[in-house]
Amino acid sequence: MKILITGGAGFIGSHLAEYFNEQNYEVFILDNLKTGYHSNVGFIDNAHLIDNDVTNSQFVTELIKKEQFDYVIHLAAVVSVVETIKNPILSQSVNIEATLNMLESNRQYNKNLKKFIFASSAAVYGNTEGLPKKVNTFIDPESPYAIEKYAAEQYTKLYNKLFNMPTTSLRFFNIYGPRQDPSSPYSGVLSIMNEKFQNDDTFTFFGDGEQTRDFVYVKDLVQAVSIVLNNENANGKIYNLGSGEQISLLQIFNTFEKLYNKTINYKFSDSRSGDIKHSYAQIEELTSLGYKPKYSVEDGLAAYVNYTNHS
Ligand code: NAD
Ligand code: UD1
């Protein structure tokens, strides 16, 4: 079985590539290495690691025509919200147009396709009231990033409705784990906090630290993706990919203290403008397909810290 993972050299993509490689799928990665790294996927040979851009539509179409992938997982994106605000025209060409081209190329040239999965985001909910966040409720995008993810997931859904393509979108909540890059202030907060603990630096809580998120350990995401990939009932659907649990930053900090058996300095500063106070996902639609998150935050952080200290 051939599987194409766009953005496969990135944080999430590398875990999916590892899993499907171990399951003996023939894994192809299409990645321009903008925020991904060759070293994340050392187990993929050069013939299967295609260093190219998803916006290169002719190249992508030819690749799909030639390889006739059984599965496509489309993760490549401008992932930084700030970058999409600075350059919405460029980011929409990656986040919307390239997704549409990927769908269209598969529709026209790949009769072998068994599933197309698109990585959407909890960002589509914005600051809407009401918890947990449900797929069929009001959305309120607050950034080009969120609009682009929404447009692309809706195209993905529409291609099922219009052309009966086997497509599914997943709205990822806050994913964390090994290989998440902490280098930008807008990186996932857990990768930043982990790095501060490693280096005995000061961590800054934006706001009072009481804000909550639905943090998902990346191995649980892999479980969810593999379930969706093999389930025809998921076609034409959009699911929240969360853990269904709400955890505050202060609770996370305490868990890191226990795991590292030490504390570090911390301070509080102003909340980020537009920051969401509380967020967690309703995940019943996904659990009804058999998904069951296996990592509590304690287990996930323990696995993360263990990895960090042995790599
Ligand atoms: P990441 O930056 O580690 O991975 C993105 C990958 O896409 C990188 O390897 C990058 O080099 C590649 N890429 C970017 N632009 C490209 C282009 N034009 N052509 C080819 N490759 C390109 O980020 P991630 O956290 O692994 O995110 C993966 C996906 O999940 C993204 O679509 C992101 O929007 C989505 N997502 C992530 C989270 C999270 O918590 N990490 C939450 C919601 C949604
Ligand atoms: C996440 C997404 C973002 C999306 C948003 C909407 C990630 C990395 N970001 O942002 O793309 O638009 O959901 O749902 O998944 N914080 C600190 N100190 C720090 C860094 C962050 O206190 O050094 C706080 C933030 O202010 C926020 C919380 O930690 O309150 C989580 O931040 P972050 O990891 O960036 O995720 P989201 O804000 O949920």
Short mmCIF file of C-alpha atoms and ligand atoms in Angstrom, two decimals:
data_model
loop_
_atom_site.label_atom_id
_atom_site.label_comp_id
_atom_site.label_asym_id
_atom_site.label_seq_id
_atom_site.Cartn_x
_atom_site.Cartn_y
_atom_site.Cartn_z
CA MET A 1 0.00 0.00 0.00
CA LYS A 2 1.38 3.39 -0.99
CA ILE A 3 0.81 6.35 1.30
CA LEU A 4 1.73 9.97 0.63
CA ILE A 5 2.27 12.21 3.66
CA THR A 6 2.68 15.87 2.74
CA GLY A 7 4.51 17.76 5.48
CA GLY A 8 5.81 14.36 6.58
CA ALA A 9 9.20 15.70 7.73
CA GLY A 10 7.51 17.89 10.34
CA PHE A 11 6.55 17.14 13.92
CA ILE A 12 3.22 15.34 13.40
CA GLY A 13 4.06 13.99 9.94
CA SER A 14 7.22 12.28 11.15
CA HIS A 15 5.24 10.28 13.73
CA LEU A 16 2.73 9.22 11.10
CA ALA A 17 5.52 8.31 8.69
CA GLU A 18 7.19 6.22 11.41
CA TYR A 19 3.98 4.38 12.23
CA PHE A 20 2.99 3.58 8.63
CA ASN A 21 6.57 2.62 7.80
CA GLU A 22 6.50 0.12 10.67
CA GLN A 23 3.19 -1.19 9.36
CA ASN A 24 4.98 -1.91 6.06
CA TYR A 25 3.22 0.70 3.98
CA GLU A 26 5.37 2.26 1.27
CA VAL A 27 5.67 5.77 2.71
CA PHE A 28 6.33 8.79 0.48
CA ILE A 29 6.94 12.21 1.98
CA LEU A 30 6.46 15.46 0.09
CA ASP A 31 7.98 18.30 2.08
CA ASN A 32 9.87 21.50 1.25
CA LEU A 33 11.67 21.27 4.62
CA LYS A 34 10.56 24.77 5.58
CA THR A 35 9.71 23.85 9.16
CA GLY A 36 10.48 20.13 8.86
CA TYR A 37 13.80 18.32 9.04
CA HIS A 38 15.36 15.48 7.12
CA SER A 39 16.66 14.15 10.45
CA ASN A 40 13.06 13.67 11.70
CA VAL A 41 12.62 10.90 9.14
CA GLY A 42 16.02 9.25 8.82
CA PHE A 43 14.22 5.93 8.23
CA ILE A 44 12.87 7.16 4.85
CA ASP A 45 15.25 6.77 1.90
CA ASN A 46 15.97 9.61 -0.50
CA ALA A 47 13.78 8.15 -3.24
CA HIS A 48 10.77 8.45 -0.94
CA LEU A 49 11.59 11.83 0.60
CA ILE A 50 10.55 14.29 -2.07
CA ASP A 51 11.92 17.75 -1.40
CA ASN A 52 9.37 19.89 -3.22
CA ASP A 53 6.60 22.39 -2.59
CA VAL A 54 2.91 21.48 -2.46
CA THR A 55 2.14 24.70 -4.33
CA ASN A 56 4.07 23.33 -7.31
CA SER A 57 0.81 22.11 -8.79
CA GLN A 58 2.11 20.54 -11.98
CA PHE A 59 4.71 18.56 -10.07
CA VAL A 60 2.11 17.39 -7.54
CA THR A 61 -0.31 16.32 -10.26
CA GLU A 62 2.41 14.35 -12.06
CA LEU A 63 3.44 12.67 -8.80
CA ILE A 64 -0.13 11.59 -8.07
CA LYS A 65 -0.64 10.39 -11.66
CA LYS A 66 2.55 8.37 -11.51
CA GLU A 67 2.36 6.81 -8.04
CA GLN A 68 -1.40 6.15 -7.73
CA PHE A 69 -1.31 6.43 -3.93
CA ASP A 70 -3.73 4.33 -1.91
CA TYR A 71 -3.75 6.92 0.86
CA VAL A 72 -2.95 10.62 1.15
CA ILE A 73 -2.49 12.47 4.45
CA HIS A 74 -2.23 16.18 3.74
CA LEU A 75 -0.42 18.06 6.51
CA ALA A 76 1.85 20.50 4.64
CA ALA A 77 0.85 24.01 5.61
CA VAL A 78 1.95 27.42 6.73
CA VAL A 79 1.49 26.48 10.39
CA SER A 80 2.30 29.79 12.02
CA VAL A 81 -0.75 31.95 12.72
CA VAL A 82 1.49 35.02 12.83
CA GLU A 83 2.93 34.24 9.42
CA THR A 84 -0.55 33.93 7.91
CA ILE A 85 -1.40 37.37 9.31
CA LYS A 86 1.79 38.83 7.84
CA ASN A 87 1.36 37.15 4.47
CA PRO A 88 -2.19 35.93 3.86
CA ILE A 89 -1.81 35.72 0.09
CA LEU A 90 1.14 33.37 0.26
CA SER A 91 -0.40 31.33 3.09
CA GLN A 92 -3.70 30.85 1.29
CA SER A 93 -1.81 29.50 -1.73
CA VAL A 94 -0.32 26.80 0.51
CA ASN A 95 -3.21 26.20 2.89
CA ILE A 96 -6.13 26.43 0.46
CA GLU A 97 -5.02 26.30 -3.19
CA ALA A 98 -2.52 23.48 -2.75
CA THR A 99 -5.16 21.45 -0.89
CA LEU A 100 -7.64 22.01 -3.70
CA ASN A 101 -5.05 20.98 -6.25
CA MET A 102 -4.30 17.86 -4.24
CA LEU A 103 -8.01 16.98 -4.21
CA GLU A 104 -8.48 17.76 -7.87
CA SER A 105 -5.42 15.76 -8.99
CA ASN A 106 -6.64 12.76 -7.04
CA ARG A 107 -10.13 13.13 -8.47
CA GLN A 108 -8.90 13.27 -12.04
CA TYR A 109 -5.96 10.91 -12.00
CA ASN A 110 -6.08 8.55 -9.05
CA LYS A 111 -8.83 5.95 -9.12
CA ASN A 112 -6.85 3.93 -6.60
CA LEU A 113 -7.42 6.39 -3.73
CA LYS A 114 -8.88 4.80 -0.58
CA LYS A 115 -8.62 7.75 1.76
CA PHE A 116 -7.63 11.41 1.79
CA ILE A 117 -7.16 12.94 5.24
CA PHE A 118 -6.83 16.68 5.77
CA ALA A 119 -5.30 18.31 8.89
CA SER A 120 -7.66 21.05 10.02
CA SER A 121 -7.40 22.89 13.34
CA ALA A 122 -9.31 23.82 16.48
CA ALA A 123 -8.41 27.36 15.41
CA VAL A 124 -11.61 27.39 13.31
CA TYR A 125 -13.66 27.75 16.53
CA GLY A 126 -11.93 31.01 17.50
CA ASN A 127 -13.36 32.58 20.63
CA THR A 128 -16.83 31.14 20.39
CA GLU A 129 -18.71 30.54 23.64
CA GLY A 130 -19.57 27.09 24.80
CA LEU A 131 -17.67 24.01 25.82
CA PRO A 132 -16.85 21.44 24.75
CA LYS A 133 -16.27 22.54 21.15
CA LYS A 134 -18.58 20.62 18.83
CA VAL A 135 -18.05 20.12 15.13
CA ASN A 136 -21.55 21.18 14.16
CA THR A 137 -21.66 24.43 16.09
CA PHE A 138 -20.81 27.98 15.23
CA ILE A 139 -17.28 28.73 14.10
CA ASP A 140 -15.56 32.10 14.28
CA PRO A 141 -12.13 32.18 12.60
CA GLU A 142 -9.88 34.89 14.03
CA SER A 143 -6.92 34.63 11.66
CA PRO A 144 -6.15 33.91 8.01
CA TYR A 145 -4.83 30.57 9.28
CA ALA A 146 -8.24 29.65 10.71
CA ILE A 147 -10.12 30.78 7.60
CA GLU A 148 -7.73 28.83 5.40
CA LYS A 149 -8.10 25.65 7.47
CA TYR A 150 -11.86 26.04 7.37
CA ALA A 151 -11.95 26.59 3.60
CA ALA A 152 -9.71 23.61 2.96
CA GLU A 153 -11.65 21.24 5.24
CA GLN A 154 -14.88 22.31 3.56
CA TYR A 155 -13.41 21.63 0.10
CA THR A 156 -12.28 18.26 1.41
CA LYS A 157 -15.81 17.50 2.56
CA LEU A 158 -17.35 18.80 -0.66
CA TYR A 159 -15.21 16.46 -2.76
CA ASN A 160 -16.90 13.60 -0.99
CA LYS A 161 -20.36 15.03 -1.58
CA LEU A 162 -19.83 15.98 -5.23
CA PHE A 163 -17.51 13.23 -6.41
CA ASN A 164 -17.83 10.55 -3.74
CA MET A 165 -14.15 10.80 -2.92
CA PRO A 166 -13.15 9.07 0.33
CA THR A 167 -12.18 12.20 2.27
CA THR A 168 -12.07 13.02 5.99
CA SER A 169 -10.92 16.11 7.90
CA LEU A 170 -9.66 16.16 11.46
CA ARG A 171 -9.63 19.31 13.57
CA PHE A 172 -6.45 18.86 15.60
CA PHE A 173 -6.50 20.37 19.07
CA ASN A 174 -3.19 21.07 20.90
CA ILE A 175 -0.87 18.26 19.86
CA TYR A 176 2.42 17.74 21.73
CA GLY A 177 5.31 15.30 21.90
CA PRO A 178 8.82 14.52 20.67
CA ARG A 179 10.13 16.54 17.72
CA GLN A 180 7.78 19.48 18.27
CA ASP A 181 10.02 22.44 17.56
CA PRO A 182 10.18 24.92 20.49
CA SER A 183 12.21 27.52 18.63
CA SER A 184 9.54 30.18 18.08
CA PRO A 185 7.57 32.05 20.77
CA TYR A 186 4.48 30.77 18.93
CA SER A 187 5.51 27.14 19.10
CA GLY A 188 3.23 24.81 21.06
CA VAL A 189 3.39 25.86 24.72
CA LEU A 190 4.37 22.42 26.01
CA SER A 191 7.47 22.29 23.80
CA ILE A 192 8.46 25.72 25.18
CA MET A 193 7.83 24.74 28.81
CA ASN A 194 9.74 21.49 28.36
CA GLU A 195 12.73 23.35 26.93
CA LYS A 196 12.71 25.80 29.85
CA PHE A 197 12.78 22.88 32.31
CA GLN A 198 15.64 21.28 30.41
CA ASN A 199 17.71 24.47 30.42
CA ASP A 200 16.64 25.84 33.83
CA ASP A 201 15.27 28.96 32.15
CA THR A 202 12.35 31.14 33.21
CA PHE A 203 8.92 30.23 31.84
CA THR A 204 6.44 33.04 31.17
CA PHE A 205 2.73 32.46 31.63
CA PHE A 206 0.78 34.78 29.35
CA GLY A 207 -2.09 35.62 31.69
CA ASP A 208 -2.72 33.83 34.96
CA GLY A 209 -1.85 30.29 33.86
CA GLU A 210 -5.44 29.20 34.52
CA GLN A 211 -6.22 28.96 30.80
CA THR A 212 -7.05 25.44 29.71
CA ARG A 213 -6.42 23.44 26.56
CA ASP A 214 -7.14 19.98 25.22
CA PHE A 215 -3.62 18.58 24.91
CA VAL A 216 -3.19 15.44 22.80
CA TYR A 217 -0.09 13.29 22.90
CA VAL A 218 1.07 12.73 19.33
CA LYS A 219 0.81 8.92 19.63
CA ASP A 220 -2.92 9.29 20.30
CA LEU A 221 -3.18 11.37 17.14
CA VAL A 222 -1.49 8.53 15.24
CA GLN A 223 -4.06 6.11 16.67
CA ALA A 224 -6.93 8.36 15.54
CA VAL A 225 -5.53 8.80 12.05
CA SER A 226 -5.04 5.07 11.57
CA ILE A 227 -8.62 4.39 12.66
CA VAL A 228 -10.05 7.00 10.31
CA LEU A 229 -7.84 5.80 7.47
CA ASN A 230 -9.40 2.35 7.64
CA ASN A 231 -13.02 3.34 8.20
CA GLU A 232 -15.29 4.06 5.24
CA ASN A 233 -17.95 5.47 7.56
CA ALA A 234 -15.64 8.43 8.15
CA ASN A 235 -15.88 9.51 4.51
CA GLY A 236 -17.32 12.99 4.04
CA LYS A 237 -16.99 13.75 7.76
CA ILE A 238 -15.14 16.23 9.93
CA TYR A 239 -14.01 15.16 13.42
CA ASN A 240 -12.47 16.87 16.41
CA LEU A 241 -9.18 15.24 17.28
CA GLY A 242 -8.79 16.00 20.98
CA SER A 243 -8.49 14.03 24.17
CA GLY A 244 -11.74 15.37 25.60
CA GLU A 245 -9.87 16.59 28.71
CA GLN A 246 -9.37 20.15 29.84
CA ILE A 247 -6.03 20.92 31.56
CA SER A 248 -4.66 24.26 32.76
CA LEU A 249 -1.12 25.50 32.13
CA LEU A 250 -0.52 25.60 35.90
CA GLN A 251 -1.44 21.90 36.15
CA ILE A 252 0.99 21.14 33.33
CA PHE A 253 3.72 23.12 35.08
CA ASN A 254 3.16 21.07 38.26
CA THR A 255 3.39 17.84 36.29
CA PHE A 256 6.70 18.93 34.75
CA GLU A 257 7.97 19.75 38.26
CA LYS A 258 7.21 16.21 39.36
CA LEU A 259 8.71 14.61 36.26
CA TYR A 260 11.93 16.63 36.38
CA ASN A 261 12.00 16.45 40.16
CA LYS A 262 12.85 20.14 40.36
CA THR A 263 11.30 23.53 39.69
CA ILE A 264 12.29 26.49 37.53
CA ASN A 265 11.58 30.22 37.75
CA TYR A 266 8.39 31.50 36.23
CA LYS A 267 6.65 34.82 35.79
CA PHE A 268 3.31 36.11 34.63
CA SER A 269 2.84 38.67 31.88
CA ASP A 270 -0.12 40.07 29.90
CA SER A 271 -2.37 37.63 28.08
CA ARG A 272 -1.84 37.39 24.36
CA SER A 273 -4.38 39.45 22.48
CA GLY A 274 -7.16 37.24 21.16
CA ASP A 275 -6.01 34.35 23.37
CA ILE A 276 -8.63 31.74 24.07
CA LYS A 277 -9.29 31.18 27.77
CA HIS A 278 -10.72 27.67 27.69
CA SER A 279 -10.84 25.02 25.02
CA TYR A 280 -11.57 21.36 24.84
CA ALA A 281 -13.09 19.02 22.30
CA GLN A 282 -16.19 16.93 22.17
CA ILE A 283 -14.79 13.67 20.83
CA GLU A 284 -17.76 11.28 20.94
CA GLU A 285 -17.99 11.08 17.13
CA LEU A 286 -14.39 9.87 17.01
CA THR A 287 -14.65 7.52 20.00
CA SER A 288 -17.67 5.93 18.34
CA LEU A 289 -15.27 4.81 15.56
CA GLY A 290 -13.10 3.08 18.19
CA TYR A 291 -10.66 5.88 19.11
CA LYS A 292 -9.67 5.81 22.75
CA PRO A 293 -6.97 8.23 23.94
CA LYS A 294 -4.38 6.16 25.79
CA TYR A 295 -2.17 8.92 27.18
CA SER A 296 -3.35 10.97 30.13
CA VAL A 297 -1.44 14.24 30.34
CA GLU A 298 0.77 12.66 33.05
CA ASP A 299 1.57 9.68 30.81
CA GLY A 300 2.11 11.80 27.70
CA LEU A 301 4.38 14.28 29.47
CA ALA A 302 6.33 11.41 31.07
CA ALA A 303 6.90 9.86 27.63
CA TYR A 304 7.86 13.27 26.22
CA VAL A 305 10.34 14.03 29.03
CA ASN A 306 11.78 10.54 28.79
CA TYR A 307 12.34 11.00 25.05
CA THR A 308 13.87 14.46 25.54
CA ASN A 309 16.35 13.14 28.10
CA HIS A 310 17.44 10.23 25.93
CA SER A 311 17.88 11.93 22.58
P1 NAD B 1 5.33 21.27 11.33
O1 NAD B 1 5.75 22.67 10.99
O2 NAD B 1 6.27 20.47 12.16
O3 NAD B 1 4.97 20.46 10.00
C1 NAD B 1 4.56 21.06 8.79
C2 NAD B 1 5.40 20.46 7.67
O4 NAD B 1 4.92 20.96 6.41
C3 NAD B 1 6.88 20.82 7.77
O5 NAD B 1 7.67 19.66 7.63
C4 NAD B 1 7.09 21.79 6.61
O6 NAD B 1 8.42 21.77 6.12
C5 NAD B 1 6.06 21.31 5.60
N1 NAD B 1 5.65 22.37 4.67
C6 NAD B 1 5.28 23.64 4.96
N2 NAD B 1 4.96 24.30 3.84
C7 NAD B 1 5.14 23.43 2.80
C8 NAD B 1 4.98 23.53 1.40
N3 NAD B 1 4.58 24.67 0.82
N4 NAD B 1 5.26 22.45 0.63
C9 NAD B 1 5.68 21.29 1.21
N5 NAD B 1 5.84 21.14 2.54
C10 NAD B 1 5.58 22.20 3.32
O7 NAD B 1 3.90 21.40 12.05
P2 NAD B 1 2.96 20.27 12.69
O8 NAD B 1 2.62 20.75 14.05
O9 NAD B 1 3.52 18.93 12.49
O10 NAD B 1 1.64 20.46 11.80
C11 NAD B 1 1.17 19.51 10.85
C12 NAD B 1 -0.24 19.91 10.42
O11 NAD B 1 -1.12 19.86 11.53
C13 NAD B 1 -0.35 21.31 9.83
O12 NAD B 1 -1.28 21.28 8.77
C14 NAD B 1 -0.91 22.11 11.00
O13 NAD B 1 -1.61 23.26 10.55
C15 NAD B 1 -1.82 21.10 11.64
N6 NAD B 1 -2.12 21.39 13.05
C16 NAD B 1 -1.18 21.21 14.03
C17 NAD B 1 -1.51 21.45 15.37
C18 NAD B 1 -0.52 21.23 16.50
O14 NAD B 1 -0.93 21.27 17.67
N7 NAD B 1 0.75 20.97 16.21
C19 NAD B 1 -2.80 21.89 15.70
C20 NAD B 1 -3.73 22.08 14.68
C21 NAD B 1 -3.39 21.78 13.35
C1 UD1 B 2 -3.39 26.83 19.15
C2 UD1 B 2 -2.61 26.75 17.86
C3 UD1 B 2 -2.90 27.92 17.00
C4 UD1 B 2 -4.41 28.12 16.86
C5 UD1 B 2 -5.08 28.17 18.23
C6 UD1 B 2 -6.60 28.26 18.13
C7 UD1 B 2 -0.60 25.51 18.37
C8 UD1 B 2 0.87 25.57 18.59
N1 UD1 B 2 -1.20 26.69 18.15
O1 UD1 B 2 -2.96 27.96 19.86
O2 UD1 B 2 -2.34 27.66 15.73
O3 UD1 B 2 -4.69 29.34 16.23
O4 UD1 B 2 -4.76 26.95 18.89
O5 UD1 B 2 -7.27 27.22 18.69
O6 UD1 B 2 -1.19 24.45 18.37
N2 UD1 B 2 1.47 30.39 26.42
C9 UD1 B 2 2.15 30.82 27.55
N3 UD1 B 2 3.52 30.94 27.48
C10 UD1 B 2 4.22 30.63 26.35
C11 UD1 B 2 3.52 30.18 25.20
C12 UD1 B 2 2.14 30.07 25.28
O7 UD1 B 2 1.55 31.12 28.59
O8 UD1 B 2 5.47 30.75 26.35
C13 UD1 B 2 0.01 30.24 26.52
C14 UD1 B 2 -0.74 30.90 25.39
O9 UD1 B 2 -0.95 32.28 25.65
C15 UD1 B 2 -2.03 30.09 25.39
C16 UD1 B 2 -1.56 28.69 25.80
O10 UD1 B 2 -0.28 28.86 26.40
O11 UD1 B 2 -2.91 30.59 26.36
C17 UD1 B 2 -1.44 27.73 24.64
O12 UD1 B 2 -0.65 28.35 23.63
P1 UD1 B 2 -0.25 27.63 22.25
O13 UD1 B 2 0.50 26.40 22.53
O14 UD1 B 2 0.38 28.65 21.38
O15 UD1 B 2 -1.64 27.13 21.66
P2 UD1 B 2 -3.01 27.92 21.38
O16 UD1 B 2 -2.99 29.29 21.88
O17 UD1 B 2 -4.06 27.03 21.89
#
